[in-house]
Structure formats: structure tokens, C-alpha cells
Amino acid sequence: MPVYSHSQLSMYEECPLRYKVSYRDRIRRDIEGIEAFLGSRVHETLQKCYDDLKYTKLNSLSELLAYFNKLWQENWHDAVAITRPGVTVEHYRTLGERLIENYYRRYAPFDSDITIGTEIRFNFWLDEDGKYRIQGKVDRLSRTDDGTYQIHEYKTSAYLPPQQQADEDRQLGLYYIGVQRRWPHVENIRLVWHYLAHDVELVSYRTPEAVTSLIESTKSLIDEMEAAVEFPPKESPWCDWCEYLDLCPRTKHFVKVEALPLNEYLEEPGVKLVNKYASLKAQKKEVEAEMEKVREALVEYARREGVEVIKGSDCKATVKLKKELKFPRKSDIERSQLDAVIKSAGRWEEVSQLDTAALKHVVEDRLWSSDLIEEIMKYGRLEVKDEVRISKLKDGEM
Ligand code: SF4
């Protein structure tokens, strides 16, 4: 039975293809974003801070900064990637020092609670039937004087989420369940996020109802992941940190042509086709605009002259002025009133029909039971449609 972590679940939600390549195909890459590199070094430094305290050693700030810089040098490798233009390695290293300094100045001498452990691994069943297994790692777990257990999470990103996001956070919510399972006697559990860049602490709790709802939503996400047969790429700002650009159909052509010298780049068949298609499309747009003007002129001419057929040199144009009956669309306010009139007259069945667009949405998002969707899919079929869109490259797009 597979074991799921919050990172796996999130990656699937953010981009099913990236999840598949990383967790199902297990394709590993050396590349590491500098934000992740920085986060690891800060976590290791704070881990040392609390691990040494267990042996009564209180590190000074300068000792911790020296440890951070030692880790930075020892772990540095050539595949650490910086995506933010104009920001250097030194900027990130200095940022790491500042995050540790912020934390130190706020919490030293670190005696407001007792550390139970750092980097504690959890592995537990979400359900009693042993179908849904979760694993995770808590940055630090502590206990306060009143017996409250605190789950601490260090955040090194520049983003400070709203309180509501903390209250709905799945990662620490799952760790909450992990602590409950391991120590059922614990009555109070507090979730604490340390946003180091902002020197802000966010705190949240979970009610029994919130825990039940989290278990149910996580189980249904795992069901969806296990039933998935397609793993489409989903573009988002996360693509900047994706290690599979060379495998993703949305980006691999960029990777392929990026390294080519200009003369070879312009001769690459894909580049040539796109350039030709874009140029023809621009011409088509001009021609269509011109055609529309001439069409309007023909209609106006037919109306003015009272003719339906207009002779040219070797062709003719037939102009029909048709009257078309229109009713309110689904989105119009009067539509529900119209529906009500027909329904109350008992004639609804004669004019209503299945909304296949809505049905497609139900099946794709698996909104109904698996049995019903399976039954419906006996009548559905997957057709491959092709579509080519041309758009301008954005600034900084590879
Ligand atoms: S580049 Fe973006 S869309 Fe492609 S796999 Fe990576 S995250 Fe997904």
C-alpha cells in the first residue's frame, strides 16, 4: 500500500505530470532551486540549536551563523539553480543569516518550551481499515508547561499567508493527526508556523470536526490519485522551480532549442513552422478583417438596392436577410423564468435535453460515484482534438 506525504499530495494538485515523473517514475535530477537549498541549511542550523540544548549547550548567535555558513559551503553544488534575475548566491546566503538572526533574537534562550524532538518522522494510518497511509516530518515538536504539544514548522519563503490559510493548512493538520495517533493522551496540540523572513509566528488549532473533514478530503484526494490514468501538465508559477522542463511537453522544446546558436535555432523545424504559422495567421487576421468590411458592404448594398443576388465578373454573391428567433441564454436572468413557464405547462420533457458539457465536467472532476461514472463512460469516448494557438513569448520566458 503506497504511503503519501503532504509534498506528494501538493505536487499532484499543483501539476499531475510533475508528480508522476517524480513519485511514480522516480526520475531524479541533481538540480536544486536555491530557495530549497537555503531552506535546508536554515532548518539544519535550527535543528542543531535545539539538539544542542538537549545537552544544555546554548549556542551563541555567532556560533549558529558559523555553523550555517559551514553547511552552506559543504553542501554547495553546481546544480543549485537561481531563477530570480539579478539576485546572486551571496544575496541568498545573507538572507539565510538574517532568517537565523531573526529567529534567534525572538526566541533565545529558547526556554519557553521543552523540545521533544527535531525532524521527527511520522507514519500513520488515516483510517481504521489500513487503506490510507501518511508520512511526514515535523521540524520540531515541543511541550509547554501546561502539557500542550506544539508542532513547529519553519518557513523561509518571502510569502506570508493569511491566518485562514494556516487554519486550513493540510500539512500541519496531518502532523496534528500523527501526534494524536502517537500520543492519544495529549489533550491540547498547537500548530505553530515561524515565518522567519517576516519574524512572524502564526498559530492555529484543530477542532475534531476539522480533523474529520481533513481526513475525508485527504482520503478522497488519494482515491483520485490512485484512480488517475492521465497526468496532464498544469502550468503555474511553480514551473520556475520544476526540475523536469526537458520532459514536460509544455517546456521541452524550449529546452531543446535554447542551447542552439542563432543560425541553427532559426533552421530548427519546429521554430520554422511556428514562425511560418504565426506569419500566416497575422495575414489571415488582416484578410478576415478586410472580408468582414466587404461582407458588411455587400449586405448594405443588397438592402439599399432591394436585391438578393449580386453579380460579379465570374461569380455572384447571394445575400439573405434572415430573421432568427432568440431566447434568453442560460446565463440570462429571464432564463429561469422561461424554464419555470415551460415546466409548469408540463412540456419540459419535449424541449429539454442532456447538458453534455455539464456531464463532461462531472466525469472529468469525478463528482459522482465511481460506479455511476463507469456506467456513463460506456457511452462516452475519448477523442483526440488538435489545436494550435500562437501567442507572444513573455519577457524572461526561456
Ligand atoms: S514545467 Fe510546469 S507544467 Fe511542466 S511538468 Fe513542470 S510543473 Fe508541470
PDB file of C-alpha atoms in Angstrom, residues 20-260:
ATOM      1  CA  LYS A  20       4.033  11.312 -11.901  1.00  0.00           C
ATOM      2  CA  VAL A  21       7.594  11.858 -13.095  1.00  0.00           C
ATOM      3  CA  SER A  22       8.873  12.448  -9.571  1.00  0.00           C
ATOM      4  CA  TYR A  23       6.937   9.912  -7.492  1.00  0.00           C
ATOM      5  CA  ARG A  24       5.695   7.245  -9.889  1.00  0.00           C
ATOM      6  CA  ASP A  25       8.515   7.152 -12.447  1.00  0.00           C
ATOM      7  CA  ARG A  26      11.058   8.128  -9.767  1.00  0.00           C
ATOM      8  CA  ILE A  27      13.184  10.162 -12.160  1.00  0.00           C
ATOM      9  CA  ARG A  28      15.691  12.066 -10.070  1.00  0.00           C
ATOM     10  CA  ARG A  29      17.514  15.244 -11.007  1.00  0.00           C
ATOM     11  CA  ASP A  30      20.545  16.892  -9.427  1.00  0.00           C
ATOM     12  CA  ILE A  31      19.113  20.366  -9.959  1.00  0.00           C
ATOM     13  CA  GLU A  32      18.019  22.089  -6.757  1.00  0.00           C
ATOM     14  CA  GLY A  33      16.419  25.531  -6.513  1.00  0.00           C
ATOM     15  CA  ILE A  34      18.406  27.899  -4.335  1.00  0.00           C
ATOM     16  CA  GLU A  35      15.316  28.566  -2.220  1.00  0.00           C
ATOM     17  CA  ALA A  36      15.189  24.842  -1.313  1.00  0.00           C
ATOM     18  CA  PHE A  37      18.954  24.816  -0.701  1.00  0.00           C
ATOM     19  CA  LEU A  38      18.670  27.840   1.587  1.00  0.00           C
ATOM     20  CA  GLY A  39      15.664  26.336   3.402  1.00  0.00           C
ATOM     21  CA  SER A  40      17.544  23.080   4.097  1.00  0.00           C
ATOM     22  CA  ARG A  41      20.560  24.908   5.571  1.00  0.00           C
ATOM     23  CA  VAL A  42      18.368  27.089   7.809  1.00  0.00           C
ATOM     24  CA  HIS A  43      16.423  24.029   9.019  1.00  0.00           C
ATOM     25  CA  GLU A  44      19.667  22.156   9.774  1.00  0.00           C
ATOM     26  CA  THR A  45      21.001  25.149  11.715  1.00  0.00           C
ATOM     27  CA  LEU A  46      17.861  25.471  13.852  1.00  0.00           C
ATOM     28  CA  GLN A  47      17.905  21.717  14.379  1.00  0.00           C
ATOM     29  CA  LYS A  48      21.421  21.999  15.801  1.00  0.00           C
ATOM     30  CA  CYS A  49      20.270  24.859  18.021  1.00  0.00           C
ATOM     31  CA  TYR A  50      17.624  22.660  19.702  1.00  0.00           C
ATOM     32  CA  ASP A  51      19.570  19.376  19.590  1.00  0.00           C
ATOM     33  CA  ASP A  52      22.491  21.005  21.465  1.00  0.00           C
ATOM     34  CA  LEU A  53      20.082  22.438  24.026  1.00  0.00           C
ATOM     35  CA  LYS A  54      19.113  18.883  24.967  1.00  0.00           C
ATOM     36  CA  TYR A  55      22.687  18.608  26.262  1.00  0.00           C
ATOM     37  CA  THR A  56      22.430  22.031  27.973  1.00  0.00           C
ATOM     38  CA  LYS A  57      24.537  23.737  25.323  1.00  0.00           C
ATOM     39  CA  LEU A  58      23.141  27.136  24.348  1.00  0.00           C
ATOM     40  CA  ASN A  59      24.819  28.213  21.110  1.00  0.00           C
ATOM     41  CA  SER A  60      25.543  31.899  20.653  1.00  0.00           C
ATOM     42  CA  LEU A  61      24.178  33.591  17.532  1.00  0.00           C
ATOM     43  CA  SER A  62      27.670  33.791  16.029  1.00  0.00           C
ATOM     44  CA  GLU A  63      28.196  30.051  16.618  1.00  0.00           C
ATOM     45  CA  LEU A  64      24.969  29.255  14.782  1.00  0.00           C
ATOM     46  CA  LEU A  65      25.834  31.603  11.914  1.00  0.00           C
ATOM     47  CA  ALA A  66      29.254  29.974  11.616  1.00  0.00           C
ATOM     48  CA  TYR A  67      27.544  26.562  11.524  1.00  0.00           C
ATOM     49  CA  PHE A  68      25.120  27.804   8.841  1.00  0.00           C
ATOM     50  CA  ASN A  69      27.988  29.085   6.676  1.00  0.00           C
ATOM     51  CA  LYS A  70      29.916  25.837   7.119  1.00  0.00           C
ATOM     52  CA  LEU A  71      26.853  23.861   5.969  1.00  0.00           C
ATOM     53  CA  TRP A  72      26.411  26.256   3.069  1.00  0.00           C
ATOM     54  CA  GLN A  73      29.959  25.657   1.826  1.00  0.00           C
ATOM     55  CA  GLU A  74      29.978  21.909   2.433  1.00  0.00           C
ATOM     56  CA  ASN A  75      26.674  21.309   0.642  1.00  0.00           C
ATOM     57  CA  TRP A  76      27.054  23.755  -2.235  1.00  0.00           C
ATOM     58  CA  HIS A  77      26.992  22.087  -5.665  1.00  0.00           C
ATOM     59  CA  ASP A  78      26.977  23.245  -9.269  1.00  0.00           C
ATOM     60  CA  ALA A  79      23.367  22.229  -9.888  1.00  0.00           C
ATOM     61  CA  VAL A  80      21.904  24.798  -7.454  1.00  0.00           C
ATOM     62  CA  ALA A  81      19.727  27.000  -9.675  1.00  0.00           C
ATOM     63  CA  ILE A  82      18.834  30.670  -9.259  1.00  0.00           C
ATOM     64  CA  THR A  83      15.788  31.739 -11.249  1.00  0.00           C
ATOM     65  CA  ARG A  84      15.278  35.265  -9.921  1.00  0.00           C
ATOM     66  CA  PRO A  85      17.052  37.731 -12.242  1.00  0.00           C
ATOM     67  CA  GLY A  86      19.640  39.996 -10.616  1.00  0.00           C
ATOM     68  CA  VAL A  87      19.764  38.072  -7.315  1.00  0.00           C
ATOM     69  CA  THR A  88      23.090  36.394  -6.533  1.00  0.00           C
ATOM     70  CA  VAL A  89      24.211  33.470  -4.371  1.00  0.00           C
ATOM     71  CA  GLU A  90      25.595  35.974  -1.881  1.00  0.00           C
ATOM     72  CA  HIS A  91      22.172  37.637  -1.560  1.00  0.00           C
ATOM     73  CA  TYR A  92      20.651  34.276  -0.663  1.00  0.00           C
ATOM     74  CA  ARG A  93      23.415  33.388   1.805  1.00  0.00           C
ATOM     75  CA  THR A  94      22.981  36.767   3.530  1.00  0.00           C
ATOM     76  CA  LEU A  95      19.226  36.174   3.608  1.00  0.00           C
ATOM     77  CA  GLY A  96      19.828  32.816   5.319  1.00  0.00           C
ATOM     78  CA  GLU A  97      21.898  34.545   8.006  1.00  0.00           C
ATOM     79  CA  ARG A  98      19.150  37.115   8.506  1.00  0.00           C
ATOM     80  CA  LEU A  99      16.467  34.430   8.931  1.00  0.00           C
ATOM     81  CA  ILE A 100      18.516  32.705  11.632  1.00  0.00           C
ATOM     82  CA  GLU A 101      19.239  36.033  13.300  1.00  0.00           C
ATOM     83  CA  ASN A 102      15.524  36.933  13.347  1.00  0.00           C
ATOM     84  CA  TYR A 103      14.680  33.620  14.935  1.00  0.00           C
ATOM     85  CA  TYR A 104      17.491  33.804  17.474  1.00  0.00           C
ATOM     86  CA  ARG A 105      16.657  37.327  18.637  1.00  0.00           C
ATOM     87  CA  ARG A 106      12.996  36.412  19.041  1.00  0.00           C
ATOM     88  CA  TYR A 107      13.322  33.109  20.918  1.00  0.00           C
ATOM     89  CA  ALA A 108      16.746  32.958  22.659  1.00  0.00           C
ATOM     90  CA  PRO A 109      17.377  31.453  25.227  1.00  0.00           C
ATOM     91  CA  PHE A 110      14.775  29.014  23.819  1.00  0.00           C
ATOM     92  CA  ASP A 111      13.288  28.088  27.195  1.00  0.00           C
ATOM     93  CA  SER A 112       9.578  28.769  26.606  1.00  0.00           C
ATOM     94  CA  ASP A 113       9.021  25.049  25.975  1.00  0.00           C
ATOM     95  CA  ILE A 114      10.809  21.710  26.126  1.00  0.00           C
ATOM     96  CA  THR A 115      11.841  20.149  22.832  1.00  0.00           C
ATOM     97  CA  ILE A 116      10.606  16.585  22.458  1.00  0.00           C
ATOM     98  CA  GLY A 117      12.447  16.123  19.189  1.00  0.00           C
ATOM     99  CA  THR A 118      13.570  17.711  15.944  1.00  0.00           C
ATOM    100  CA  GLU A 119      12.933  16.342  12.452  1.00  0.00           C
ATOM    101  CA  ILE A 120      10.559  13.745  13.934  1.00  0.00           C
ATOM    102  CA  ARG A 121       9.207  11.297  11.362  1.00  0.00           C
ATOM    103  CA  PHE A 122       5.554  10.240  11.448  1.00  0.00           C
ATOM    104  CA  ASN A 123       3.973   7.324   9.629  1.00  0.00           C
ATOM    105  CA  PHE A 124       0.344   6.519  10.414  1.00  0.00           C
ATOM    106  CA  TRP A 125      -2.951   5.265   9.018  1.00  0.00           C
ATOM    107  CA  LEU A 126      -5.625   7.830   8.302  1.00  0.00           C
ATOM    108  CA  ASP A 127      -8.350   5.197   8.561  1.00  0.00           C
ATOM    109  CA  GLU A 128      -9.096   2.113  10.605  1.00  0.00           C
ATOM    110  CA  ASP A 129      -9.164  -0.194   7.560  1.00  0.00           C
ATOM    111  CA  GLY A 130      -5.478   0.489   6.857  1.00  0.00           C
ATOM    112  CA  LYS A 131      -6.026   1.835   3.345  1.00  0.00           C
ATOM    113  CA  TYR A 132      -4.631   5.360   3.577  1.00  0.00           C
ATOM    114  CA  ARG A 133      -1.124   5.757   4.978  1.00  0.00           C
ATOM    115  CA  ILE A 134       0.530   9.109   5.615  1.00  0.00           C
ATOM    116  CA  GLN A 135       4.107  10.019   6.388  1.00  0.00           C
ATOM    117  CA  GLY A 136       5.659  13.330   7.349  1.00  0.00           C
ATOM    118  CA  LYS A 137       8.463  15.016   9.189  1.00  0.00           C
ATOM    119  CA  VAL A 138       7.900  17.625  11.908  1.00  0.00           C
ATOM    120  CA  ASP A 139      10.597  20.319  12.121  1.00  0.00           C
ATOM    121  CA  ARG A 140      10.311  20.457  15.898  1.00  0.00           C
ATOM    122  CA  LEU A 141       7.884  19.066  18.448  1.00  0.00           C
ATOM    123  CA  SER A 142       7.785  20.597  21.917  1.00  0.00           C
ATOM    124  CA  ARG A 143       5.778  20.561  25.133  1.00  0.00           C
ATOM    125  CA  THR A 144       4.831  23.615  27.213  1.00  0.00           C
ATOM    126  CA  ASP A 145       4.399  23.721  30.999  1.00  0.00           C
ATOM    127  CA  ASP A 146       0.626  23.222  30.712  1.00  0.00           C
ATOM    128  CA  GLY A 147       1.094  19.979  28.766  1.00  0.00           C
ATOM    129  CA  THR A 148       0.294  21.427  25.327  1.00  0.00           C
ATOM    130  CA  TYR A 149       2.225  19.822  22.472  1.00  0.00           C
ATOM    131  CA  GLN A 150       3.449  22.267  19.831  1.00  0.00           C
ATOM    132  CA  ILE A 151       4.165  21.316  16.237  1.00  0.00           C
ATOM    133  CA  HIS A 152       6.640  23.831  14.807  1.00  0.00           C
ATOM    134  CA  GLU A 153       7.246  24.479  11.129  1.00  0.00           C
ATOM    135  CA  TYR A 154       9.978  26.844   9.885  1.00  0.00           C
ATOM    136  CA  LYS A 155       9.166  28.796   6.757  1.00  0.00           C
ATOM    137  CA  THR A 156      11.938  30.519   4.836  1.00  0.00           C
ATOM    138  CA  SER A 157       9.924  31.831   1.888  1.00  0.00           C
ATOM    139  CA  ALA A 158       9.108  35.504   1.379  1.00  0.00           C
ATOM    140  CA  TYR A 159       5.381  34.721   1.344  1.00  0.00           C
ATOM    141  CA  LEU A 160       3.345  35.380   4.486  1.00  0.00           C
ATOM    142  CA  PRO A 161      -0.040  33.629   4.200  1.00  0.00           C
ATOM    143  CA  PRO A 162      -3.261  34.906   5.774  1.00  0.00           C
ATOM    144  CA  GLN A 163      -4.432  33.292   9.036  1.00  0.00           C
ATOM    145  CA  GLN A 164      -7.206  31.469   7.178  1.00  0.00           C
ATOM    146  CA  GLN A 165      -4.610  29.573   5.161  1.00  0.00           C
ATOM    147  CA  ALA A 166      -2.915  28.444   8.386  1.00  0.00           C
ATOM    148  CA  ASP A 167      -6.291  27.354   9.770  1.00  0.00           C
ATOM    149  CA  GLU A 168      -6.893  25.238   6.659  1.00  0.00           C
ATOM    150  CA  ASP A 169      -3.316  24.030   6.180  1.00  0.00           C
ATOM    151  CA  ARG A 170      -3.176  20.340   5.323  1.00  0.00           C
ATOM    152  CA  GLN A 171       0.480  19.701   6.145  1.00  0.00           C
ATOM    153  CA  LEU A 172       0.381  20.622   9.839  1.00  0.00           C
ATOM    154  CA  GLY A 173      -3.178  19.318  10.061  1.00  0.00           C
ATOM    155  CA  LEU A 174      -1.842  15.886   9.086  1.00  0.00           C
ATOM    156  CA  TYR A 175       1.013  16.196  11.591  1.00  0.00           C
ATOM    157  CA  TYR A 176      -1.635  17.037  14.190  1.00  0.00           C
ATOM    158  CA  ILE A 177      -3.277  13.681  13.470  1.00  0.00           C
ATOM    159  CA  GLY A 178       0.157  11.997  13.600  1.00  0.00           C
ATOM    160  CA  VAL A 179       0.779  13.405  17.094  1.00  0.00           C
ATOM    161  CA  GLN A 180      -2.729  12.396  18.203  1.00  0.00           C
ATOM    162  CA  ARG A 181      -2.141   8.844  16.982  1.00  0.00           C
ATOM    163  CA  ARG A 182       1.251   8.534  18.690  1.00  0.00           C
ATOM    164  CA  TRP A 183       0.276  10.159  21.988  1.00  0.00           C
ATOM    165  CA  PRO A 184      -3.505   9.706  22.407  1.00  0.00           C
ATOM    166  CA  HIS A 185      -3.390  11.108  25.959  1.00  0.00           C
ATOM    167  CA  VAL A 186      -2.346  14.579  24.730  1.00  0.00           C
ATOM    168  CA  GLU A 187      -5.303  16.931  25.032  1.00  0.00           C
ATOM    169  CA  ASN A 188      -4.008  20.146  23.502  1.00  0.00           C
ATOM    170  CA  ILE A 189      -1.997  20.440  20.320  1.00  0.00           C
ATOM    171  CA  ARG A 190      -0.952  23.794  18.918  1.00  0.00           C
ATOM    172  CA  LEU A 191       0.296  24.319  15.365  1.00  0.00           C
ATOM    173  CA  VAL A 192       2.977  26.990  15.044  1.00  0.00           C
ATOM    174  CA  TRP A 193       4.485  28.363  11.839  1.00  0.00           C
ATOM    175  CA  HIS A 194       7.600  30.517  12.086  1.00  0.00           C
ATOM    176  CA  TYR A 195       7.755  32.852   9.104  1.00  0.00           C
ATOM    177  CA  LEU A 196      11.394  33.759   9.541  1.00  0.00           C
ATOM    178  CA  ALA A 197      11.651  36.428   6.838  1.00  0.00           C
ATOM    179  CA  HIS A 198       8.804  38.371   8.441  1.00  0.00           C
ATOM    180  CA  ASP A 199       9.656  37.499  12.058  1.00  0.00           C
ATOM    181  CA  VAL A 200       6.020  36.441  12.402  1.00  0.00           C
ATOM    182  CA  GLU A 201       4.548  33.472  14.246  1.00  0.00           C
ATOM    183  CA  LEU A 202       1.199  32.069  13.058  1.00  0.00           C
ATOM    184  CA  VAL A 203      -0.699  29.791  15.421  1.00  0.00           C
ATOM    185  CA  SER A 204      -3.643  27.546  14.726  1.00  0.00           C
ATOM    186  CA  TYR A 205      -5.648  24.748  16.362  1.00  0.00           C
ATOM    187  CA  ARG A 206      -7.850  21.992  15.010  1.00  0.00           C
ATOM    188  CA  THR A 207     -11.361  21.055  16.152  1.00  0.00           C
ATOM    189  CA  PRO A 208     -12.494  17.395  15.963  1.00  0.00           C
ATOM    190  CA  GLU A 209     -14.760  18.424  13.047  1.00  0.00           C
ATOM    191  CA  ALA A 210     -11.819  19.986  11.188  1.00  0.00           C
ATOM    192  CA  VAL A 211      -9.787  16.801  11.713  1.00  0.00           C
ATOM    193  CA  THR A 212     -12.636  14.627  10.377  1.00  0.00           C
ATOM    194  CA  SER A 213     -13.040  16.875   7.372  1.00  0.00           C
ATOM    195  CA  LEU A 214      -9.277  16.817   6.702  1.00  0.00           C
ATOM    196  CA  ILE A 215      -9.231  13.013   6.867  1.00  0.00           C
ATOM    197  CA  GLU A 216     -12.128  12.786   4.403  1.00  0.00           C
ATOM    198  CA  SER A 217     -10.704  15.304   1.922  1.00  0.00           C
ATOM    199  CA  THR A 218      -7.268  13.655   2.059  1.00  0.00           C
ATOM    200  CA  LYS A 219      -8.766  10.207   1.502  1.00  0.00           C
ATOM    201  CA  SER A 220     -10.724  11.414  -1.483  1.00  0.00           C
ATOM    202  CA  LEU A 221      -7.628  13.093  -2.963  1.00  0.00           C
ATOM    203  CA  ILE A 222      -5.684   9.821  -2.544  1.00  0.00           C
ATOM    204  CA  ASP A 223      -8.562   7.941  -4.220  1.00  0.00           C
ATOM    205  CA  GLU A 224      -8.394  10.367  -7.134  1.00  0.00           C
ATOM    206  CA  MET A 225      -4.610   9.970  -7.409  1.00  0.00           C
ATOM    207  CA  GLU A 226      -4.805   6.197  -7.355  1.00  0.00           C
ATOM    208  CA  ALA A 227      -7.555   6.132  -9.979  1.00  0.00           C
ATOM    209  CA  ALA A 228      -5.736   8.607 -12.239  1.00  0.00           C
ATOM    210  CA  VAL A 229      -4.687   7.271 -15.638  1.00  0.00           C
ATOM    211  CA  GLU A 230      -3.775  10.632 -17.122  1.00  0.00           C
ATOM    212  CA  PHE A 231      -1.298  13.047 -15.596  1.00  0.00           C
ATOM    213  CA  PRO A 232      -1.591  16.267 -17.602  1.00  0.00           C
ATOM    214  CA  PRO A 233       0.935  19.082 -17.184  1.00  0.00           C
ATOM    215  CA  LYS A 234      -0.511  22.082 -15.348  1.00  0.00           C
ATOM    216  CA  GLU A 235       1.383  25.321 -15.894  1.00  0.00           C
ATOM    217  CA  SER A 236       1.732  27.665 -12.935  1.00  0.00           C
ATOM    218  CA  PRO A 237       4.373  29.843 -11.264  1.00  0.00           C
ATOM    219  CA  TRP A 238       5.740  26.527  -9.856  1.00  0.00           C
ATOM    220  CA  CYS A 239       7.122  25.726 -13.317  1.00  0.00           C
ATOM    221  CA  ASP A 240      10.029  28.075 -12.496  1.00  0.00           C
ATOM    222  CA  TRP A 241      11.164  25.531  -9.911  1.00  0.00           C
ATOM    223  CA  CYS A 242      10.352  22.396 -11.922  1.00  0.00           C
ATOM    224  CA  GLU A 243      13.243  20.021 -12.466  1.00  0.00           C
ATOM    225  CA  TYR A 244      11.578  18.263 -15.425  1.00  0.00           C
ATOM    226  CA  LEU A 245      11.494  21.064 -18.021  1.00  0.00           C
ATOM    227  CA  ASP A 246      13.216  18.734 -20.504  1.00  0.00           C
ATOM    228  CA  LEU A 247      10.469  16.086 -20.126  1.00  0.00           C
ATOM    229  CA  CYS A 248       7.390  18.294 -19.972  1.00  0.00           C
ATOM    230  CA  PRO A 249       5.544  18.759 -23.277  1.00  0.00           C
ATOM    231  CA  ARG A 250       4.935  22.412 -22.312  1.00  0.00           C
ATOM    232  CA  THR A 251       8.628  23.267 -21.980  1.00  0.00           C
ATOM    233  CA  LYS A 252      10.847  20.637 -23.580  1.00  0.00           C
ATOM    234  CA  HIS A 253      11.047  22.332 -26.971  1.00  0.00           C
ATOM    235  CA  PHE A 254      12.282  25.490 -25.223  1.00  0.00           C
ATOM    236  CA  VAL A 255      14.999  23.433 -23.532  1.00  0.00           C
ATOM    237  CA  LYS A 256      15.911  21.783 -26.836  1.00  0.00           C
ATOM    238  CA  VAL A 257      16.347  24.982 -28.875  1.00  0.00           C
ATOM    239  CA  GLU A 258      17.663  27.196 -26.084  1.00  0.00           C
ATOM    240  CA  ALA A 259      21.210  25.897 -26.448  1.00  0.00           C
ATOM    241  CA  LEU A 260      21.338  26.217 -30.258  1.00  0.00           C
TER     242      LEU A 260
END
